[in-house]
mmCIF file of C-alpha atoms in Angstrom:
data_model
loop_
_atom_site.group_PDB
_atom_site.id
_atom_site.type_symbol
_atom_site.label_atom_id
_atom_site.label_comp_id
_atom_site.label_asym_id
_atom_site.label_seq_id
_atom_site.Cartn_x
_atom_site.Cartn_y
_atom_site.Cartn_z
ATOM 1 C CA UNK A 1 15.996 9.277 -5.423
ATOM 2 C CA UNK A 2 13.050 10.065 -7.476
ATOM 3 C CA UNK A 3 12.966 14.325 -8.642
ATOM 4 C CA UNK A 4 9.260 15.028 -8.453
ATOM 5 C CA UNK A 5 8.158 18.618 -9.508
ATOM 6 C CA UNK A 6 5.495 19.775 -7.175
ATOM 7 C CA UNK A 7 6.624 20.241 -3.305
ATOM 8 C CA UNK A 8 3.274 19.549 -2.372
ATOM 9 C CA UNK A 9 3.542 16.061 -4.275
ATOM 10 C CA UNK A 10 7.010 15.334 -2.850
ATOM 11 C CA UNK A 11 5.580 15.836 0.489
ATOM 12 C CA UNK A 12 2.798 13.511 -0.140
ATOM 13 C CA UNK A 13 4.652 11.341 -1.402
ATOM 14 C CA UNK A 14 7.343 11.019 1.146
ATOM 15 C CA UNK A 15 4.625 10.606 4.059
ATOM 16 C CA UNK A 16 2.817 8.015 2.161
ATOM 17 C CA UNK A 17 6.543 6.477 2.164
ATOM 18 C CA UNK A 18 6.942 6.251 5.677
ATOM 19 C CA UNK A 19 3.506 3.565 5.706
ATOM 20 C CA UNK A 20 5.134 -0.108 5.955
ATOM 21 C CA UNK A 21 5.649 -2.205 3.699
ATOM 22 C CA UNK A 22 5.342 1.234 0.983
ATOM 23 C CA UNK A 23 8.322 2.568 -1.038
ATOM 24 C CA UNK A 24 8.616 5.826 -2.928
ATOM 25 C CA UNK A 25 7.245 4.226 -6.020
ATOM 26 C CA UNK A 26 3.942 2.875 -4.497
ATOM 27 C CA UNK A 27 3.771 5.959 -2.810
ATOM 28 C CA UNK A 28 3.969 8.451 -6.086
ATOM 29 C CA UNK A 29 1.129 5.813 -7.603
ATOM 30 C CA UNK A 30 -0.905 6.174 -5.227
ATOM 31 C CA UNK A 31 -0.548 9.777 -4.551
ATOM 32 C CA UNK A 32 -1.244 10.559 -8.434
ATOM 33 C CA UNK A 33 -4.840 8.394 -8.007
ATOM 34 C CA UNK A 34 -5.406 10.648 -4.691
ATOM 35 C CA UNK A 35 -4.812 13.808 -6.917
ATOM 36 C CA UNK A 36 -7.250 11.892 -9.732
ATOM 37 C CA UNK A 37 -9.474 11.117 -6.957
ATOM 38 C CA UNK A 38 -12.511 12.788 -5.993
ATOM 39 C CA UNK A 39 -12.326 15.267 -3.578
ATOM 40 C CA UNK A 40 -14.645 14.089 -1.415
ATOM 41 C CA UNK A 41 -13.493 10.419 -1.411
ATOM 42 C CA UNK A 42 -10.167 11.789 -0.607
ATOM 43 C CA UNK A 43 -11.363 13.633 2.349
ATOM 44 C CA UNK A 44 -13.355 10.591 3.356
ATOM 45 C CA UNK A 45 -10.077 9.024 3.582
ATOM 46 C CA UNK A 46 -8.039 11.166 5.542
ATOM 47 C CA UNK A 47 -11.224 11.989 7.847
ATOM 48 C CA UNK A 48 -11.183 8.020 9.358
ATOM 49 C CA UNK A 49 -7.381 7.951 8.968
ATOM 50 C CA UNK A 50 -7.558 10.870 11.531
ATOM 51 C CA UNK A 51 -10.718 9.200 13.201
ATOM 52 C CA UNK A 52 -8.221 6.541 13.781
ATOM 53 C CA UNK A 53 -6.143 8.443 16.720
ATOM 54 C CA UNK A 54 -8.878 10.601 18.070
ATOM 55 C CA UNK A 55 -11.714 7.888 18.471
ATOM 56 C CA UNK A 56 -10.327 4.725 19.063
ATOM 57 C CA UNK A 57 -9.032 3.588 21.807
ATOM 58 C CA UNK A 58 -7.870 -0.062 23.764
ATOM 59 C CA UNK A 59 -10.413 -1.807 25.789
ATOM 60 C CA UNK A 60 -9.544 -0.851 29.238
ATOM 61 C CA UNK A 61 -10.344 -4.909 29.818
ATOM 62 C CA UNK A 62 -8.595 -6.743 27.383
ATOM 63 C CA UNK A 63 -6.905 -4.229 25.100
ATOM 64 C CA UNK A 64 -8.130 -5.032 22.098
ATOM 65 C CA UNK A 65 -8.828 -1.968 19.766
ATOM 66 C CA UNK A 66 -12.244 -0.224 20.929
ATOM 67 C CA UNK A 67 -14.601 2.641 19.892
ATOM 68 C CA UNK A 68 -15.846 2.159 23.614
ATOM 69 C CA UNK A 69 -14.209 1.932 26.836
ATOM 70 C CA UNK A 70 -14.782 -1.614 26.810
ATOM 71 C CA UNK A 71 -15.190 -3.763 23.493
ATOM 72 C CA UNK A 72 -18.048 -5.041 22.034
ATOM 73 C CA UNK A 73 -16.619 -8.417 22.591
ATOM 74 C CA UNK A 74 -16.513 -8.118 26.231
ATOM 75 C CA UNK A 75 -19.342 -6.892 27.008
ATOM 76 C CA UNK A 76 -21.587 -8.832 24.601
ATOM 77 C CA UNK A 77 -23.325 -10.990 27.551
ATOM 78 C CA UNK A 78 -23.561 -14.435 25.185
ATOM 79 C CA UNK A 79 -19.687 -14.756 25.783
ATOM 80 C CA UNK A 80 -18.346 -16.862 28.049
ATOM 81 C CA UNK A 81 -16.616 -14.518 30.513
ATOM 82 C CA UNK A 82 -14.845 -17.338 32.580
ATOM 83 C CA UNK A 83 -12.357 -18.147 29.373
ATOM 84 C CA UNK A 84 -10.170 -15.925 28.431
ATOM 85 C CA UNK A 85 -7.835 -16.040 24.710
ATOM 86 C CA UNK A 86 -4.315 -15.006 25.342
ATOM 87 C CA UNK A 87 -3.641 -13.136 21.939
ATOM 88 C CA UNK A 88 -0.259 -11.512 21.359
ATOM 89 C CA UNK A 89 -2.245 -9.165 18.760
ATOM 90 C CA UNK A 90 -5.253 -7.426 17.273
ATOM 91 C CA UNK A 91 -5.038 -8.879 14.191
ATOM 92 C CA UNK A 92 -5.320 -12.441 16.131
ATOM 93 C CA UNK A 93 -8.474 -11.512 17.701
ATOM 94 C CA UNK A 94 -9.834 -11.036 13.958
ATOM 95 C CA UNK A 95 -8.408 -13.898 12.315
ATOM 96 C CA UNK A 96 -10.183 -15.969 15.914
ATOM 97 C CA UNK A 97 -13.176 -14.106 15.221
ATOM 98 C CA UNK A 98 -13.321 -15.323 11.805
ATOM 99 C CA UNK A 99 -13.611 -19.273 12.872
ATOM 100 C CA UNK A 100 -16.515 -18.729 15.105
ATOM 101 C CA UNK A 101 -14.903 -21.023 17.455
ATOM 102 C CA UNK A 102 -14.196 -19.694 20.103
ATOM 103 C CA UNK A 103 -16.684 -18.205 22.544
ATOM 104 C CA UNK A 104 -14.884 -16.218 25.266
ATOM 105 C CA UNK A 105 -13.064 -13.371 25.598
ATOM 106 C CA UNK A 106 -9.968 -12.148 24.763
ATOM 107 C CA UNK A 107 -6.700 -10.287 26.099
ATOM 108 C CA UNK A 108 -4.201 -8.775 23.888
ATOM 109 C CA UNK A 109 -0.893 -8.788 25.106
ATOM 110 C CA UNK A 110 0.933 -6.737 22.524
ATOM 111 C CA UNK A 111 3.329 -8.561 21.663
ATOM 112 C CA UNK A 112 5.568 -11.632 23.125
ATOM 113 C CA UNK A 113 8.440 -11.155 25.168
ATOM 114 C CA UNK A 114 11.855 -10.370 23.726
ATOM 115 C CA UNK A 115 14.429 -9.171 24.676
ATOM 116 C CA UNK A 116 16.515 -8.995 21.588
ATOM 117 C CA UNK A 117 13.724 -6.626 20.329
ATOM 118 C CA UNK A 118 13.952 -4.519 24.453
ATOM 119 C CA UNK A 119 10.546 -6.008 24.579
ATOM 120 C CA UNK A 120 10.614 -7.267 28.283
ATOM 121 C CA UNK A 121 7.563 -8.127 30.709
ATOM 122 C CA UNK A 122 6.786 -4.628 31.772
ATOM 123 C CA UNK A 123 5.551 -4.041 27.807
ATOM 124 C CA UNK A 124 3.623 -6.083 27.559
ATOM 125 C CA UNK A 125 -0.023 -5.955 29.505
ATOM 126 C CA UNK A 126 1.605 -8.997 31.342
ATOM 127 C CA UNK A 127 0.763 -7.652 34.609
ATOM 128 C CA UNK A 128 -3.044 -6.436 33.557
ATOM 129 C CA UNK A 129 -3.822 -10.695 32.525
ATOM 130 C CA UNK A 130 -2.314 -11.415 36.127
ATOM 131 C CA UNK A 131 -4.800 -8.507 37.763
ATOM 132 C CA UNK A 132 -7.966 -9.849 35.663
ATOM 133 C CA UNK A 133 -7.328 -13.523 36.996
ATOM 134 C CA UNK A 134 -6.954 -12.129 39.958
ATOM 135 C CA UNK A 135 -9.893 -10.017 40.186
ATOM 136 C CA UNK A 136 -12.144 -11.920 37.388
ATOM 137 C CA UNK A 137 -13.903 -15.498 38.205
ATOM 138 C CA UNK A 138 -11.734 -16.495 35.125
ATOM 139 C CA UNK A 139 -11.739 -21.140 34.671
ATOM 140 C CA UNK A 140 -9.621 -21.506 31.345
ATOM 141 C CA UNK A 141 -7.132 -19.917 30.219
ATOM 142 C CA UNK A 142 -6.176 -20.484 26.205
ATOM 143 C CA UNK A 143 -3.037 -19.612 25.039
ATOM 144 C CA UNK A 144 -3.046 -18.436 21.222
ATOM 145 C CA UNK A 145 0.627 -17.270 20.840
ATOM 146 C CA UNK A 146 3.117 -17.144 17.746
ATOM 147 C CA UNK A 147 4.977 -20.906 17.591
ATOM 148 C CA UNK A 148 8.094 -19.122 17.943
ATOM 149 C CA UNK A 149 10.699 -18.834 20.720
ATOM 150 C CA UNK A 150 9.720 -15.940 22.306
ATOM 151 C CA UNK A 151 6.341 -17.064 21.622
ATOM 152 C CA UNK A 152 6.662 -19.881 24.546
ATOM 153 C CA UNK A 153 8.767 -18.051 26.606
ATOM 154 C CA UNK A 154 5.733 -15.464 26.903
ATOM 155 C CA UNK A 155 3.584 -18.979 27.405
ATOM 156 C CA UNK A 156 5.858 -20.511 29.901
ATOM 157 C CA UNK A 157 6.268 -17.481 31.757
ATOM 158 C CA UNK A 158 2.121 -16.976 31.709
ATOM 159 C CA UNK A 159 1.811 -21.052 32.671
ATOM 160 C CA UNK A 160 4.178 -20.001 35.756
ATOM 161 C CA UNK A 161 2.298 -17.353 37.180
ATOM 162 C CA UNK A 162 -1.753 -18.551 36.821
ATOM 163 C CA UNK A 163 -1.382 -22.044 37.073
ATOM 164 C CA UNK A 164 -2.004 -22.376 40.560
ATOM 165 C CA UNK A 165 -5.201 -19.673 40.315
ATOM 166 C CA UNK A 166 -7.309 -21.287 37.359
ATOM 167 C CA UNK A 167 -8.645 -24.614 36.299
ATOM 168 C CA UNK A 168 -6.800 -24.843 32.906
ATOM 169 C CA UNK A 169 -3.916 -23.520 31.080
ATOM 170 C CA UNK A 170 -4.347 -24.698 27.158
ATOM 171 C CA UNK A 171 -2.639 -24.036 24.596
ATOM 172 C CA UNK A 172 -3.689 -24.051 20.299
ATOM 173 C CA UNK A 173 -2.780 -27.742 18.636
ATOM 174 C CA UNK A 174 0.250 -27.122 17.070
ATOM 175 C CA UNK A 175 -0.007 -29.898 13.939
ATOM 176 C CA UNK A 176 -0.506 -30.376 10.075
ATOM 177 C CA UNK A 177 -2.658 -27.752 8.673
ATOM 178 C CA UNK A 178 -5.661 -28.343 7.033
ATOM 179 C CA UNK A 179 -5.323 -29.354 3.118
ATOM 180 C CA UNK A 180 -1.431 -29.721 3.785
ATOM 181 C CA UNK A 181 0.590 -32.101 2.182
ATOM 182 C CA UNK A 182 3.078 -33.857 5.101
ATOM 183 C CA UNK A 183 5.820 -34.094 3.021
ATOM 184 C CA UNK A 184 5.986 -30.407 3.182
ATOM 185 C CA UNK A 185 5.800 -29.716 6.549
ATOM 186 C CA UNK A 186 8.947 -29.461 9.157
ATOM 187 C CA UNK A 187 9.873 -32.157 11.205
ATOM 188 C CA UNK A 188 9.330 -30.726 14.364
ATOM 189 C CA UNK A 189 5.322 -30.240 13.570
ATOM 190 C CA UNK A 190 4.827 -33.418 11.873
ATOM 191 C CA UNK A 191 6.565 -34.197 15.231
ATOM 192 C CA UNK A 192 4.362 -32.227 17.360
ATOM 193 C CA UNK A 193 1.315 -33.682 15.658
ATOM 194 C CA UNK A 194 2.262 -37.385 16.045
ATOM 195 C CA UNK A 195 2.632 -36.446 19.919
ATOM 196 C CA UNK A 196 -0.103 -34.941 20.170
ATOM 197 C CA UNK A 197 -2.223 -37.783 17.583
ATOM 198 C CA UNK A 198 -5.952 -38.010 18.537
ATOM 199 C CA UNK A 199 -8.687 -40.146 18.374
ATOM 200 C CA UNK A 200 -9.891 -40.509 15.426
ATOM 201 C CA UNK A 201 -13.628 -40.112 16.101
ATOM 202 C CA UNK A 202 -13.481 -37.489 18.640
ATOM 203 C CA UNK A 203 -10.961 -35.766 15.495
ATOM 204 C CA UNK A 204 -13.498 -35.826 13.122
ATOM 205 C CA UNK A 205 -16.575 -35.067 15.649
ATOM 206 C CA UNK A 206 -14.648 -31.763 16.538
ATOM 207 C CA UNK A 207 -14.095 -30.985 12.826
ATOM 208 C CA UNK B 1 -14.581 -10.701 4.728
ATOM 209 C CA UNK B 2 -12.962 -9.763 8.194
ATOM 210 C CA UNK B 3 -15.026 -8.997 11.055
ATOM 211 C CA UNK B 4 -13.764 -5.910 12.926
ATOM 212 C CA UNK B 5 -14.935 -5.026 16.152
ATOM 213 C CA UNK B 6 -14.338 -1.104 16.216
ATOM 214 C CA UNK B 7 -16.601 0.590 13.637
ATOM 215 C CA UNK B 8 -13.927 3.281 13.232
ATOM 216 C CA UNK B 9 -11.188 0.642 12.314
ATOM 217 C CA UNK B 10 -13.669 -0.956 9.898
ATOM 218 C CA UNK B 11 -14.419 2.802 8.108
ATOM 219 C CA UNK B 12 -10.906 3.717 7.903
ATOM 220 C CA UNK B 13 -9.797 -0.102 6.321
ATOM 221 C CA UNK B 14 -12.848 0.018 4.269
ATOM 222 C CA UNK B 15 -11.346 3.994 2.652
ATOM 223 C CA UNK B 16 -7.996 2.807 2.622
ATOM 224 C CA UNK B 17 -8.592 -0.567 0.542
ATOM 225 C CA UNK B 18 -10.379 1.585 -1.901
ATOM 226 C CA UNK B 19 -6.731 2.669 -2.611
ATOM 227 C CA UNK B 20 -5.278 0.598 -6.183
ATOM 228 C CA UNK B 21 -3.093 -2.275 -5.447
ATOM 229 C CA UNK B 22 -4.639 -2.506 -1.573
ATOM 230 C CA UNK B 23 -6.374 -5.012 -0.327
ATOM 231 C CA UNK B 24 -7.958 -5.380 2.965
ATOM 232 C CA UNK B 25 -5.680 -7.277 5.034
ATOM 233 C CA UNK B 26 -3.034 -4.799 4.137
ATOM 234 C CA UNK B 27 -5.478 -2.032 4.742
ATOM 235 C CA UNK B 28 -5.594 -3.214 7.991
ATOM 236 C CA UNK B 29 -2.303 -3.840 8.169
ATOM 237 C CA UNK B 30 -1.680 0.247 7.429
ATOM 238 C CA UNK B 31 -4.788 0.799 10.014
ATOM 239 C CA UNK B 32 -3.240 -0.083 12.650
ATOM 240 C CA UNK B 33 0.116 0.805 12.193
ATOM 241 C CA UNK B 34 -1.632 4.334 11.647
ATOM 242 C CA UNK B 35 -3.620 3.592 15.302
ATOM 243 C CA UNK B 36 -0.215 2.577 16.887
ATOM 244 C CA UNK B 37 1.715 6.145 15.257
ATOM 245 C CA UNK B 38 2.247 8.906 17.249
ATOM 246 C CA UNK B 39 -1.046 11.290 16.475
ATOM 247 C CA UNK B 40 1.279 14.022 15.072
ATOM 248 C CA UNK B 41 2.643 11.669 12.400
ATOM 249 C CA UNK B 42 -0.764 10.657 11.097
ATOM 250 C CA UNK B 43 -2.268 14.476 11.277
ATOM 251 C CA UNK B 44 1.197 15.124 9.122
ATOM 252 C CA UNK B 45 0.320 12.537 6.729
ATOM 253 C CA UNK B 46 -3.802 13.199 6.182
ATOM 254 C CA UNK B 47 -2.857 17.012 5.828
ATOM 255 C CA UNK B 48 -0.765 16.377 3.470
ATOM 256 C CA UNK B 49 -2.834 13.725 1.176
ATOM 257 C CA UNK B 50 -5.480 16.665 1.685
ATOM 258 C CA UNK B 51 -3.008 19.196 0.259
ATOM 259 C CA UNK B 52 -2.843 16.657 -2.989
ATOM 260 C CA UNK B 53 -7.000 17.983 -3.718
ATOM 261 C CA UNK B 54 -6.705 21.793 -2.049
ATOM 262 C CA UNK B 55 -2.756 23.015 -3.353
ATOM 263 C CA UNK B 56 -2.176 20.801 -6.509
ATOM 264 C CA UNK B 57 -3.128 21.713 -9.763
ATOM 265 C CA UNK B 58 -2.056 20.446 -13.358
ATOM 266 C CA UNK B 59 0.130 23.245 -15.392
ATOM 267 C CA UNK B 60 -2.606 25.078 -18.064
ATOM 268 C CA UNK B 61 0.457 24.729 -20.787
ATOM 269 C CA UNK B 62 1.640 21.204 -20.459
ATOM 270 C CA UNK B 63 -0.775 19.379 -17.914
ATOM 271 C CA UNK B 64 2.169 18.322 -16.087
ATOM 272 C CA UNK B 65 1.082 18.220 -11.443
ATOM 273 C CA UNK B 66 1.906 21.770 -10.128
ATOM 274 C CA UNK B 67 1.752 23.847 -7.298
ATOM 275 C CA UNK B 68 1.174 26.903 -9.281
ATOM 276 C CA UNK B 69 -0.828 27.849 -12.256
ATOM 277 C CA UNK B 70 2.143 26.886 -14.779
ATOM 278 C CA UNK B 71 4.512 24.428 -13.562
ATOM 279 C CA UNK B 72 8.740 24.765 -13.049
ATOM 280 C CA UNK B 73 9.516 22.998 -15.692
ATOM 281 C CA UNK B 74 7.493 25.011 -18.298
ATOM 282 C CA UNK B 75 8.395 27.937 -15.914
ATOM 283 C CA UNK B 76 12.823 27.032 -16.630
ATOM 284 C CA UNK B 77 14.166 29.599 -18.486
ATOM 285 C CA UNK B 78 17.085 27.312 -19.059
ATOM 286 C CA UNK B 79 14.669 24.863 -21.041
ATOM 287 C CA UNK B 80 14.283 24.542 -24.938
ATOM 288 C CA UNK B 81 10.753 25.845 -25.385
ATOM 289 C CA UNK B 82 11.605 24.807 -29.433
ATOM 290 C CA UNK B 83 11.251 20.969 -28.117
ATOM 291 C CA UNK B 84 8.501 19.381 -26.364
ATOM 292 C CA UNK B 85 7.890 16.282 -25.309
ATOM 293 C CA UNK B 86 4.421 14.103 -25.446
ATOM 294 C CA UNK B 87 4.136 11.797 -22.932
ATOM 295 C CA UNK B 88 1.323 10.154 -21.158
ATOM 296 C CA UNK B 89 0.961 10.291 -17.505
ATOM 297 C CA UNK B 90 2.856 12.524 -15.477
ATOM 298 C CA UNK B 91 5.166 9.420 -14.127
ATOM 299 C CA UNK B 92 6.403 9.202 -17.737
ATOM 300 C CA UNK B 93 8.493 13.102 -16.802
ATOM 301 C CA UNK B 94 9.175 12.046 -13.637
ATOM 302 C CA UNK B 95 10.978 8.475 -15.239
ATOM 303 C CA UNK B 96 12.500 10.891 -17.952
ATOM 304 C CA UNK B 97 13.764 13.663 -15.876
ATOM 305 C CA UNK B 98 15.661 10.913 -13.953
ATOM 306 C CA UNK B 99 17.510 10.562 -17.120
ATOM 307 C CA UNK B 100 18.878 14.077 -17.143
ATOM 308 C CA UNK B 101 18.758 13.663 -20.931
ATOM 309 C CA UNK B 102 15.985 15.982 -21.917
ATOM 310 C CA UNK B 103 16.038 19.589 -21.967
ATOM 311 C CA UNK B 104 13.106 20.871 -23.306
ATOM 312 C CA UNK B 105 9.060 20.965 -22.055
ATOM 313 C CA UNK B 106 6.809 18.302 -21.805
ATOM 314 C CA UNK B 107 3.092 17.747 -23.230
ATOM 315 C CA UNK B 108 0.543 15.366 -20.634
ATOM 316 C CA UNK B 109 -1.903 13.908 -22.132
ATOM 317 C CA UNK B 110 -3.263 12.235 -19.388
ATOM 318 C CA UNK B 111 -3.249 8.905 -21.348
ATOM 319 C CA UNK B 112 -3.517 7.437 -24.865
ATOM 320 C CA UNK B 113 -6.159 6.527 -27.033
ATOM 321 C CA UNK B 114 -8.310 3.631 -26.696
ATOM 322 C CA UNK B 115 -11.986 3.058 -27.764
ATOM 323 C CA UNK B 116 -12.155 -0.122 -25.607
ATOM 324 C CA UNK B 117 -11.655 1.801 -22.253
ATOM 325 C CA UNK B 118 -13.683 4.541 -23.455
ATOM 326 C CA UNK B 119 -11.031 7.210 -23.629
ATOM 327 C CA UNK B 120 -11.329 8.936 -26.823
ATOM 328 C CA UNK B 121 -9.886 12.299 -28.150
ATOM 329 C CA UNK B 122 -11.922 14.862 -26.345
ATOM 330 C CA UNK B 123 -10.568 12.827 -23.332
ATOM 331 C CA UNK B 124 -6.950 13.917 -23.714
ATOM 332 C CA UNK B 125 -5.258 16.717 -24.083
ATOM 333 C CA UNK B 126 -4.584 16.832 -27.630
ATOM 334 C CA UNK B 127 -6.185 19.733 -29.264
ATOM 335 C CA UNK B 128 -4.757 21.218 -26.118
ATOM 336 C CA UNK B 129 -1.421 20.172 -27.681
ATOM 337 C CA UNK B 130 -2.386 21.212 -31.406
ATOM 338 C CA UNK B 131 -3.160 24.286 -29.892
ATOM 339 C CA UNK B 132 0.310 25.063 -28.533
ATOM 340 C CA UNK B 133 1.614 23.893 -31.563
ATOM 341 C CA UNK B 134 -0.327 26.772 -33.401
ATOM 342 C CA UNK B 135 0.686 29.694 -31.107
ATOM 343 C CA UNK B 136 4.283 28.585 -29.565
ATOM 344 C CA UNK B 137 7.076 28.399 -31.774
ATOM 345 C CA UNK B 138 7.725 24.715 -31.819
ATOM 346 C CA UNK B 139 10.504 22.888 -33.327
ATOM 347 C CA UNK B 140 10.825 19.550 -32.685
ATOM 348 C CA UNK B 141 7.902 17.148 -31.410
ATOM 349 C CA UNK B 142 9.404 13.471 -29.748
ATOM 350 C CA UNK B 143 6.858 11.262 -29.505
ATOM 351 C CA UNK B 144 6.793 9.375 -26.085
ATOM 352 C CA UNK B 145 4.024 7.384 -25.625
ATOM 353 C CA UNK B 146 3.991 2.982 -24.685
ATOM 354 C CA UNK B 147 5.083 0.770 -27.169
ATOM 355 C CA UNK B 148 1.360 -0.188 -27.663
ATOM 356 C CA UNK B 149 -1.677 -0.929 -29.717
ATOM 357 C CA UNK B 150 -2.612 1.853 -28.148
ATOM 358 C CA UNK B 151 0.296 4.185 -27.951
ATOM 359 C CA UNK B 152 0.878 3.422 -31.510
ATOM 360 C CA UNK B 153 -2.689 4.321 -32.555
ATOM 361 C CA UNK B 154 -2.175 7.767 -30.586
ATOM 362 C CA UNK B 155 1.435 8.174 -32.370
ATOM 363 C CA UNK B 156 -0.475 8.054 -35.561
ATOM 364 C CA UNK B 157 -2.888 10.233 -35.090
ATOM 365 C CA UNK B 158 -0.731 13.380 -33.282
ATOM 366 C CA UNK B 159 2.000 12.504 -36.386
ATOM 367 C CA UNK B 160 -1.203 13.418 -38.564
ATOM 368 C CA UNK B 161 -1.870 16.527 -37.091
ATOM 369 C CA UNK B 162 1.470 17.958 -36.641
ATOM 370 C CA UNK B 163 3.801 17.022 -39.545
ATOM 371 C CA UNK B 164 3.162 19.910 -41.479
ATOM 372 C CA UNK B 165 3.390 22.546 -38.639
ATOM 373 C CA UNK B 166 6.839 21.317 -36.560
ATOM 374 C CA UNK B 167 10.027 20.530 -38.601
ATOM 375 C CA UNK B 168 10.343 17.466 -37.141
ATOM 376 C CA UNK B 169 8.181 14.668 -35.416
ATOM 377 C CA UNK B 170 10.526 11.918 -33.810
ATOM 378 C CA UNK B 171 9.878 8.937 -31.354
ATOM 379 C CA UNK B 172 12.555 7.175 -28.834
ATOM 380 C CA UNK B 173 13.935 4.392 -30.049
ATOM 381 C CA UNK B 174 12.553 0.957 -29.455
ATOM 382 C CA UNK B 175 15.078 -1.779 -29.153
ATOM 383 C CA UNK B 176 16.822 -4.389 -26.250
ATOM 384 C CA UNK B 177 16.949 -2.048 -23.190
ATOM 385 C CA UNK B 178 20.457 -1.479 -21.307
ATOM 386 C CA UNK B 179 21.919 -4.411 -19.494
ATOM 387 C CA UNK B 180 19.146 -6.738 -20.872
ATOM 388 C CA UNK B 181 20.045 -9.933 -23.051
ATOM 389 C CA UNK B 182 19.167 -11.144 -26.642
ATOM 390 C CA UNK B 183 17.695 -14.195 -25.820
ATOM 391 C CA UNK B 184 15.210 -12.799 -23.539
ATOM 392 C CA UNK B 185 13.953 -10.144 -25.942
ATOM 393 C CA UNK B 186 10.537 -10.301 -27.433
ATOM 394 C CA UNK B 187 10.893 -10.831 -31.491
ATOM 395 C CA UNK B 188 9.348 -7.680 -32.335
ATOM 396 C CA UNK B 189 11.557 -5.346 -30.161
ATOM 397 C CA UNK B 190 14.729 -7.283 -31.747
ATOM 398 C CA UNK B 191 13.508 -6.826 -35.307
ATOM 399 C CA UNK B 192 12.932 -3.115 -34.583
ATOM 400 C CA UNK B 193 16.179 -3.390 -32.931
ATOM 401 C CA UNK B 194 17.857 -4.272 -36.219
ATOM 402 C CA UNK B 195 15.871 -1.785 -38.517
ATOM 403 C CA UNK B 196 17.122 0.904 -36.513
ATOM 404 C CA UNK B 197 20.566 -0.244 -36.302
ATOM 405 C CA UNK B 198 22.560 3.390 -35.516
ATOM 406 C CA UNK B 199 26.669 3.520 -36.704
ATOM 407 C CA UNK B 200 28.964 1.990 -33.672
ATOM 408 C CA UNK B 201 30.831 5.296 -32.931
ATOM 409 C CA UNK B 202 27.634 7.427 -33.120
ATOM 410 C CA UNK B 203 26.313 4.766 -30.769
ATOM 411 C CA UNK B 204 29.410 5.194 -28.049
ATOM 412 C CA UNK B 205 29.131 8.447 -28.386
ATOM 413 C CA UNK B 206 25.711 9.208 -27.516
ATOM 414 C CA UNK B 207 26.150 7.169 -24.276
#
């Protein structure tokens, strides 16, 4: 491996290289950049990273990331509290928020049921979801989990548990992506998008 | 741009995204990883990054990175102080050290002469190099700068200033890389490697 003639540099490189997707060489490049950077910039970086552990928590309602007990989305009076979108991860909340197409609240599971990875029902915020459905006035659950075997398993598990308690359980549409060529789509996606075909005027109105 | 519903997360993402080669999306992935990581690991990471600014300095002899006033390479009595390898960057020191083929000392310029990037003679440790040549007993200068116009300019500038003060000025060999196919080498490299051809037995002995 890389031999580095400074214990402090080596220590920093080893820690940076523990971050996902960052190898020793990238870690060294980043560490050398930080050595050359202004001290105040480096201390600001590390202070803000530390704050991720000290000042960020999970919203106690939806388990989204939050600076307070309850997150800004849950607190926003303009959002529809009877509509809950169930997602796997905080990144999905950010992705959906960026579409500006959803005005309900979220519920972040923290993953999907995956016995192969040791993720069972109790590792996810599923009971917390059912609790919300029992205590809050929720009309529709939108399932926005990944289109994988694990995502579908989780979808069915949620559906089975909530279908009698809410008016509607929906799932985001699977189909050909906007701007995508049909010939490159896999057959399952193409098949599903044919089965879920929509009236032309409805589809273009929604767009 | 990404809208993130936590000021602390957003602040951390913005700082991480200032690192070279790291975009907003990667920064977000890293920040979310850090939120989920153990506090002690995160604090260790930031402490070690801070130490890069507080405990790392440049060796006052060769300008390599060092934990002390003079670096371990310069202090090593087994190394030949009459042989100085001139490099652009600390990464080159690490790369050359990893070959185990060089037993002299280094001189890290901190770049190469590049008027386009505003890097002149005074931005580099060139006068410090000439000073070393005047005061230390140096026999050979090995130029190991990049094979670019800027590297060559710097090579010529150093050569002109030191050629009468040391016994030998050498430069690392340019040629076809080990394991490289001739057909993919550019013509300048191939041409140089023909001009610098070596006796067979000498070449294979050196290998």
